[in-house]
PDB file of N, CA and C in Angstrom:
ATOM      1  N   MET I   1     -27.055  -7.273   8.975  1.00  0.00           N
ATOM      2  CA  MET I   1     -25.922  -6.434   8.660  1.00  0.00           C
ATOM      3  C   MET I   1     -26.290  -5.001   9.027  1.00  0.00           C
ATOM      4  N   SER I   2     -25.357  -4.330   9.698  1.00  0.00           N
ATOM      5  CA  SER I   2     -25.625  -2.958  10.118  1.00  0.00           C
ATOM      6  C   SER I   2     -25.354  -1.989   8.966  1.00  0.00           C
ATOM      7  N   LEU I   3     -25.766  -0.773   9.179  1.00  0.00           N
ATOM      8  CA  LEU I   3     -25.575   0.247   8.157  1.00  0.00           C
ATOM      9  C   LEU I   3     -24.098   0.501   7.902  1.00  0.00           C
ATOM     10  N   GLY I   4     -23.292   0.487   8.967  1.00  0.00           N
ATOM     11  CA  GLY I   4     -21.854   0.718   8.809  1.00  0.00           C
ATOM     12  C   GLY I   4     -21.182  -0.369   7.988  1.00  0.00           C
ATOM     13  N   ALA I   5     -21.599  -1.616   8.179  1.00  0.00           N
ATOM     14  CA  ALA I   5     -21.017  -2.719   7.407  1.00  0.00           C
ATOM     15  C   ALA I   5     -21.447  -2.623   5.942  1.00  0.00           C
ATOM     16  N   GLY I   6     -22.666  -2.233   5.712  1.00  0.00           N
ATOM     17  CA  GLY I   6     -23.137  -2.075   4.339  1.00  0.00           C
ATOM     18  C   GLY I   6     -22.414  -0.955   3.615  1.00  0.00           C
ATOM     19  N   LEU I   7     -22.183   0.147   4.315  1.00  0.00           N
ATOM     20  CA  LEU I   7     -21.444   1.250   3.705  1.00  0.00           C
ATOM     21  C   LEU I   7     -19.987   0.876   3.460  1.00  0.00           C
ATOM     22  N   ALA I   8     -19.417   0.071   4.346  1.00  0.00           N
ATOM     23  CA  ALA I   8     -18.037  -0.391   4.140  1.00  0.00           C
ATOM     24  C   ALA I   8     -17.952  -1.269   2.898  1.00  0.00           C
ATOM     25  N   LEU I   9     -18.940  -2.138   2.710  1.00  0.00           N
ATOM     26  CA  LEU I   9     -18.959  -2.965   1.502  1.00  0.00           C
ATOM     27  C   LEU I   9     -19.132  -2.114   0.245  1.00  0.00           C
ATOM     28  N   LEU I  10     -19.988  -1.119   0.321  1.00  0.00           N
ATOM     29  CA  LEU I  10     -20.191  -0.221  -0.809  1.00  0.00           C
ATOM     30  C   LEU I  10     -18.913   0.548  -1.135  1.00  0.00           C
ATOM     31  N   GLY I  11     -18.249   1.041  -0.104  1.00  0.00           N
ATOM     32  CA  GLY I  11     -16.992   1.756  -0.307  1.00  0.00           C
ATOM     33  C   GLY I  11     -15.915   0.863  -0.885  1.00  0.00           C
ATOM     34  N   ALA I  12     -15.859  -0.380  -0.425  1.00  0.00           N
ATOM     35  CA  ALA I  12     -14.872  -1.330  -0.951  1.00  0.00           C
ATOM     36  C   ALA I  12     -15.128  -1.620  -2.420  1.00  0.00           C
ATOM     37  N   GLY I  13     -16.374  -1.800  -2.784  1.00  0.00           N
ATOM     38  CA  GLY I  13     -16.705  -2.060  -4.182  1.00  0.00           C
ATOM     39  C   GLY I  13     -16.410  -0.871  -5.078  1.00  0.00           C
ATOM     40  N   ILE I  14     -16.729   0.316  -4.603  1.00  0.00           N
ATOM     41  CA  ILE I  14     -16.452   1.520  -5.395  1.00  0.00           C
ATOM     42  C   ILE I  14     -14.952   1.711  -5.568  1.00  0.00           C
ATOM     43  N   ALA I  15     -14.182   1.497  -4.509  1.00  0.00           N
ATOM     44  CA  ALA I  15     -12.733   1.668  -4.591  1.00  0.00           C
ATOM     45  C   ALA I  15     -12.119   0.696  -5.594  1.00  0.00           C
ATOM     46  N   ALA I  16     -12.517  -0.553  -5.534  1.00  0.00           N
ATOM     47  CA  ALA I  16     -11.964  -1.549  -6.459  1.00  0.00           C
ATOM     48  C   ALA I  16     -12.415  -1.276  -7.889  1.00  0.00           C
ATOM     49  N   GLY I  17     -13.656  -0.886  -8.077  1.00  0.00           N
ATOM     50  CA  GLY I  17     -14.163  -0.617  -9.420  1.00  0.00           C
ATOM     51  C   GLY I  17     -13.509   0.588 -10.071  1.00  0.00           C
ATOM     52  N   LEU I  18     -13.371   1.674  -9.325  1.00  0.00           N
ATOM     53  CA  LEU I  18     -12.725   2.863  -9.878  1.00  0.00           C
ATOM     54  C   LEU I  18     -11.247   2.611 -10.159  1.00  0.00           C
ATOM     55  N   ALA I  19     -10.601   1.835  -9.323  1.00  0.00           N
ATOM     56  CA  ALA I  19      -9.190   1.502  -9.575  1.00  0.00           C
ATOM     57  C   ALA I  19      -9.054   0.686 -10.851  1.00  0.00           C
ATOM     58  N   ALA I  20      -9.974  -0.228 -11.084  1.00  0.00           N
ATOM     59  CA  ALA I  20      -9.922  -1.031 -12.312  1.00  0.00           C
ATOM     60  C   ALA I  20     -10.148  -0.167 -13.548  1.00  0.00           C
ATOM     61  N   ILE I  21     -11.087   0.763 -13.470  1.00  0.00           N
ATOM     62  CA  ILE I  21     -11.341   1.656 -14.606  1.00  0.00           C
ATOM     63  C   ILE I  21     -10.133   2.543 -14.868  1.00  0.00           C
ATOM     64  N   GLY I  22      -9.579   3.109 -13.808  1.00  0.00           N
ATOM     65  CA  GLY I  22      -8.408   3.970 -13.962  1.00  0.00           C
ATOM     66  C   GLY I  22      -7.208   3.229 -14.522  1.00  0.00           C
ATOM     67  N   THR I  23      -7.039   2.005 -14.115  1.00  0.00           N
ATOM     68  CA  THR I  23      -5.930   1.199 -14.618  1.00  0.00           C
ATOM     69  C   THR I  23      -6.106   0.901 -16.099  1.00  0.00           C
ATOM     70  N   GLY I  24      -7.304   0.588 -16.504  1.00  0.00           N
ATOM     71  CA  GLY I  24      -7.553   0.327 -17.924  1.00  0.00           C
ATOM     72  C   GLY I  24      -7.268   1.541 -18.784  1.00  0.00           C
ATOM     73  N   VAL I  25      -7.700   2.699 -18.332  1.00  0.00           N
ATOM     74  CA  VAL I  25      -7.450   3.936 -19.076  1.00  0.00           C
ATOM     75  C   VAL I  25      -5.951   4.240 -19.104  1.00  0.00           C
ATOM     76  N   GLY I  26      -5.289   4.101 -17.962  1.00  0.00           N
ATOM     77  CA  GLY I  26      -3.860   4.377 -17.895  1.00  0.00           C
ATOM     78  C   GLY I  26      -3.041   3.458 -18.773  1.00  0.00           C
ATOM     79  N   ASN I  27      -3.346   2.176 -18.726  1.00  0.00           N
ATOM     80  CA  ASN I  27      -2.624   1.226 -19.580  1.00  0.00           C
ATOM     81  C   ASN I  27      -2.852   1.530 -21.054  1.00  0.00           C
ATOM     82  N   GLY I  28      -4.059   1.867 -21.414  1.00  0.00           N
ATOM     83  CA  GLY I  28      -4.345   2.201 -22.805  1.00  0.00           C
ATOM     84  C   GLY I  28      -3.567   3.410 -23.279  1.00  0.00           C
ATOM     85  N   LEU I  29      -3.480   4.431 -22.438  1.00  0.00           N
ATOM     86  CA  LEU I  29      -2.726   5.627 -22.809  1.00  0.00           C
ATOM     87  C   LEU I  29      -1.235   5.338 -22.944  1.00  0.00           C
ATOM     88  N   VAL I  30      -0.683   4.607 -21.985  1.00  0.00           N
ATOM     89  CA  VAL I  30       0.753   4.306 -22.028  1.00  0.00           C
ATOM     90  C   VAL I  30       1.100   3.488 -23.263  1.00  0.00           C
ATOM     91  N   ILE I  31       0.319   2.466 -23.532  1.00  0.00           N
ATOM     92  CA  ILE I  31       0.628   1.586 -24.665  1.00  0.00           C
ATOM     93  C   ILE I  31       0.414   2.320 -25.986  1.00  0.00           C
ATOM     94  N   SER I  32      -0.622   3.137 -26.086  1.00  0.00           N
ATOM     95  CA  SER I  32      -0.845   3.856 -27.340  1.00  0.00           C
ATOM     96  C   SER I  32       0.259   4.865 -27.604  1.00  0.00           C
ATOM     97  N   LYS I  33       0.723   5.547 -26.572  1.00  0.00           N
ATOM     98  CA  LYS I  33       1.806   6.514 -26.760  1.00  0.00           C
ATOM     99  C   LYS I  33       3.115   5.807 -27.094  1.00  0.00           C
ATOM    100  N   MET I  34       3.335   4.621 -26.534  1.00  0.00           N
ATOM    101  CA  MET I  34       4.537   3.875 -26.872  1.00  0.00           C
ATOM    102  C   MET I  34       4.509   3.443 -28.336  1.00  0.00           C
ATOM    103  N   MET I  35       3.370   2.990 -28.809  1.00  0.00           N
ATOM    104  CA  MET I  35       3.257   2.594 -30.212  1.00  0.00           C
ATOM    105  C   MET I  35       3.426   3.797 -31.143  1.00  0.00           C
ATOM    106  N   GLU I  36       2.879   4.924 -30.746  1.00  0.00           N
ATOM    107  CA  GLU I  36       3.039   6.142 -31.538  1.00  0.00           C
ATOM    108  C   GLU I  36       4.507   6.570 -31.595  1.00  0.00           C
ATOM    109  N   SER I  37       5.188   6.485 -30.463  1.00  0.00           N
ATOM    110  CA  SER I  37       6.603   6.852 -30.416  1.00  0.00           C
ATOM    111  C   SER I  37       7.455   5.881 -31.222  1.00  0.00           C
ATOM    112  N   THR I  38       7.128   4.608 -31.188  1.00  0.00           N
ATOM    113  CA  THR I  38       7.871   3.617 -31.966  1.00  0.00           C
ATOM    114  C   THR I  38       7.670   3.851 -33.462  1.00  0.00           C
ATOM    115  N   ALA I  39       6.494   4.272 -33.851  1.00  0.00           N
ATOM    116  CA  ALA I  39       6.251   4.564 -35.260  1.00  0.00           C
ATOM    117  C   ALA I  39       7.064   5.774 -35.719  1.00  0.00           C
ATOM    118  N   ARG I  40       7.249   6.733 -34.824  1.00  0.00           N
ATOM    119  CA  ARG I  40       8.022   7.924 -35.180  1.00  0.00           C
ATOM    120  C   ARG I  40       9.521   7.659 -35.182  1.00  0.00           C
ATOM    121  N   GLN I  41      10.005   6.882 -34.198  1.00  0.00           N
ATOM    122  CA  GLN I  41      11.435   6.598 -34.085  1.00  0.00           C
ATOM    123  C   GLN I  41      11.645   5.113 -33.820  1.00  0.00           C
ATOM    124  N   PRO I  42      11.649   4.309 -34.846  1.00  0.00           N
ATOM    125  CA  PRO I  42      11.777   2.854 -34.664  1.00  0.00           C
ATOM    126  C   PRO I  42      13.096   2.430 -34.025  1.00  0.00           C
ATOM    127  N   GLU I  43      14.134   3.238 -34.144  1.00  0.00           N
ATOM    128  CA  GLU I  43      15.427   2.864 -33.566  1.00  0.00           C
ATOM    129  C   GLU I  43      15.425   2.907 -32.038  1.00  0.00           C
ATOM    130  N   LEU I  44      14.444   3.544 -31.445  1.00  0.00           N
ATOM    131  CA  LEU I  44      14.344   3.614 -29.983  1.00  0.00           C
ATOM    132  C   LEU I  44      13.336   2.612 -29.414  1.00  0.00           C
ATOM    133  N   SER I  45      12.928   1.652 -30.200  1.00  0.00           N
ATOM    134  CA  SER I  45      11.853   0.753 -29.760  1.00  0.00           C
ATOM    135  C   SER I  45      12.236  -0.038 -28.510  1.00  0.00           C
ATOM    136  N   GLY I  46      13.485  -0.468 -28.398  1.00  0.00           N
ATOM    137  CA  GLY I  46      13.896  -1.230 -27.213  1.00  0.00           C
ATOM    138  C   GLY I  46      13.806  -0.412 -25.936  1.00  0.00           C
ATOM    139  N   GLN I  47      14.302   0.809 -25.981  1.00  0.00           N
ATOM    140  CA  GLN I  47      14.251   1.681 -24.803  1.00  0.00           C
ATOM    141  C   GLN I  47      12.804   2.069 -24.482  1.00  0.00           C
ATOM    142  N   LEU I  48      12.022   2.340 -25.520  1.00  0.00           N
ATOM    143  CA  LEU I  48      10.621   2.688 -25.290  1.00  0.00           C
ATOM    144  C   LEU I  48       9.852   1.524 -24.673  1.00  0.00           C
ATOM    145  N   ARG I  49      10.136   0.308 -25.137  1.00  0.00           N
ATOM    146  CA  ARG I  49       9.451  -0.870 -24.609  1.00  0.00           C
ATOM    147  C   ARG I  49       9.793  -1.066 -23.127  1.00  0.00           C
ATOM    148  N   THR I  50      11.074  -0.870 -22.786  1.00  0.00           N
ATOM    149  CA  THR I  50      11.480  -0.999 -21.383  1.00  0.00           C
ATOM    150  C   THR I  50      10.750   0.019 -20.511  1.00  0.00           C
ATOM    151  N   ASN I  51      10.722   1.254 -20.966  1.00  0.00           N
ATOM    152  CA  ASN I  51      10.017   2.295 -20.204  1.00  0.00           C
ATOM    153  C   ASN I  51       8.526   2.012 -20.121  1.00  0.00           C
ATOM    154  N   MET I  52       7.947   1.450 -21.182  1.00  0.00           N
ATOM    155  CA  MET I  52       6.531   1.120 -21.159  1.00  0.00           C
ATOM    156  C   MET I  52       6.238   0.053 -20.104  1.00  0.00           C
ATOM    157  N   PHE I  53       7.088  -0.988 -20.047  1.00  0.00           N
ATOM    158  CA  PHE I  53       6.852  -2.041 -19.062  1.00  0.00           C
ATOM    159  C   PHE I  53       6.983  -1.518 -17.638  1.00  0.00           C
ATOM    160  N   ILE I  54       7.914  -0.617 -17.401  1.00  0.00           N
ATOM    161  CA  ILE I  54       8.038  -0.014 -16.073  1.00  0.00           C
ATOM    162  C   ILE I  54       6.783   0.787 -15.746  1.00  0.00           C
ATOM    163  N   GLY I  55       6.316   1.585 -16.709  1.00  0.00           N
ATOM    164  CA  GLY I  55       5.104   2.378 -16.485  1.00  0.00           C
ATOM    165  C   GLY I  55       3.873   1.531 -16.257  1.00  0.00           C
ATOM    166  N   VAL I  56       3.733   0.475 -17.045  1.00  0.00           N
ATOM    167  CA  VAL I  56       2.576  -0.420 -16.878  1.00  0.00           C
ATOM    168  C   VAL I  56       2.635  -1.118 -15.522  1.00  0.00           C
ATOM    169  N   GLY I  57       3.833  -1.495 -15.102  1.00  0.00           N
ATOM    170  CA  GLY I  57       3.971  -2.125 -13.784  1.00  0.00           C
ATOM    171  C   GLY I  57       3.561  -1.196 -12.662  1.00  0.00           C
ATOM    172  N   LEU I  58       3.942   0.076 -12.773  1.00  0.00           N
ATOM    173  CA  LEU I  58       3.543   1.042 -11.748  1.00  0.00           C
ATOM    174  C   LEU I  58       2.044   1.298 -11.786  1.00  0.00           C
ATOM    175  N   ILE I  59       1.478   1.340 -12.979  1.00  0.00           N
ATOM    176  CA  ILE I  59       0.029   1.542 -13.106  1.00  0.00           C
ATOM    177  C   ILE I  59      -0.725   0.350 -12.516  1.00  0.00           C
ATOM    178  N   GLU I  60      -0.219  -0.860 -12.739  1.00  0.00           N
ATOM    179  CA  GLU I  60      -0.887  -2.058 -12.236  1.00  0.00           C
ATOM    180  C   GLU I  60      -0.834  -2.160 -10.711  1.00  0.00           C
ATOM    181  N   ALA I  61       0.068  -1.416 -10.074  1.00  0.00           N
ATOM    182  CA  ALA I  61       0.133  -1.437  -8.608  1.00  0.00           C
ATOM    183  C   ALA I  61      -1.094  -0.772  -7.988  1.00  0.00           C
ATOM    184  N   VAL I  62      -1.703   0.161  -8.707  1.00  0.00           N
ATOM    185  CA  VAL I  62      -2.842   0.907  -8.161  1.00  0.00           C
ATOM    186  C   VAL I  62      -4.032   0.004  -7.821  1.00  0.00           C
ATOM    187  N   PRO I  63      -4.500  -0.880  -8.724  1.00  0.00           N
ATOM    188  CA  PRO I  63      -5.646  -1.709  -8.332  1.00  0.00           C
ATOM    189  C   PRO I  63      -5.304  -2.723  -7.247  1.00  0.00           C
ATOM    190  N   ILE I  64      -4.052  -3.148  -7.190  1.00  0.00           N
ATOM    191  CA  ILE I  64      -3.669  -4.066  -6.115  1.00  0.00           C
ATOM    192  C   ILE I  64      -3.798  -3.363  -4.769  1.00  0.00           C
ATOM    193  N   ILE I  65      -3.321  -2.129  -4.695  1.00  0.00           N
ATOM    194  CA  ILE I  65      -3.459  -1.353  -3.456  1.00  0.00           C
ATOM    195  C   ILE I  65      -4.930  -1.095  -3.150  1.00  0.00           C
ATOM    196  N   ALA I  66      -5.724  -0.814  -4.173  1.00  0.00           N
ATOM    197  CA  ALA I  66      -7.152  -0.564  -3.966  1.00  0.00           C
ATOM    198  C   ALA I  66      -7.867  -1.797  -3.443  1.00  0.00           C
ATOM    199  N   VAL I  67      -7.501  -2.976  -3.932  1.00  0.00           N
ATOM    200  CA  VAL I  67      -8.123  -4.207  -3.439  1.00  0.00           C
ATOM    201  C   VAL I  67      -7.729  -4.454  -1.984  1.00  0.00           C
ATOM    202  N   VAL I  68      -6.482  -4.160  -1.638  1.00  0.00           N
ATOM    203  CA  VAL I  68      -6.059  -4.304  -0.237  1.00  0.00           C
ATOM    204  C   VAL I  68      -6.850  -3.356   0.650  1.00  0.00           C
ATOM    205  N   ILE I  69      -7.027  -2.119   0.202  1.00  0.00           N
ATOM    206  CA  ILE I  69      -7.826  -1.167   0.976  1.00  0.00           C
ATOM    207  C   ILE I  69      -9.276  -1.630   1.063  1.00  0.00           C
ATOM    208  N   ALA I  70      -9.788  -2.205  -0.019  1.00  0.00           N
ATOM    209  CA  ALA I  70     -11.157  -2.719   0.001  1.00  0.00           C
ATOM    210  C   ALA I  70     -11.303  -3.836   1.031  1.00  0.00           C
ATOM    211  N   PHE I  71     -10.331  -4.743   1.076  1.00  0.00           N
ATOM    212  CA  PHE I  71     -10.376  -5.805   2.085  1.00  0.00           C
ATOM    213  C   PHE I  71     -10.283  -5.234   3.497  1.00  0.00           C
ATOM    214  N   LEU I  72      -9.470  -4.198   3.681  1.00  0.00           N
ATOM    215  CA  LEU I  72      -9.377  -3.580   5.000  1.00  0.00           C
ATOM    216  C   LEU I  72     -10.687  -2.917   5.401  1.00  0.00           C
ATOM    217  N   LEU I  73     -11.345  -2.275   4.437  1.00  0.00           N
ATOM    218  CA  LEU I  73     -12.649  -1.681   4.731  1.00  0.00           C
ATOM    219  C   LEU I  73     -13.684  -2.759   5.064  1.00  0.00           C
ATOM    220  N   TYR I  74     -13.612  -3.871   4.345  1.00  0.00           N
ATOM    221  CA  TYR I  74     -14.566  -4.956   4.577  1.00  0.00           C
ATOM    222  C   TYR I  74     -14.351  -5.596   5.942  1.00  0.00           C
ATOM    223  N   ALA I  75     -13.088  -5.718   6.354  1.00  0.00           N
ATOM    224  CA  ALA I  75     -12.787  -6.378   7.629  1.00  0.00           C
ATOM    225  C   ALA I  75     -13.037  -5.468   8.823  1.00  0.00           C
ATOM    226  N   LYS I  76     -13.248  -4.194   8.577  1.00  0.00           N
ATOM    227  CA  LYS I  76     -13.446  -3.224   9.660  1.00  0.00           C
ATOM    228  C   LYS I  76     -14.693  -3.502  10.451  1.00  0.00           C
TER     229      LYS I  76
END
């Protein structure tokens, strides 16, 4: 394996790992703030839950894109 291929593998692993960490932190923040908001205003729980699912879905797109980029780096 050449140096360039090894660096591509390292870059792919770092990209996927950082995306996973960022996603975990983001999901935790979104869900905790939704629970806090529901505790303050229980009558808005349905709307808050809908917005939370949209936010979590957008956050979950980040590691999927990172894995695709990792595969592209690996295939290079």
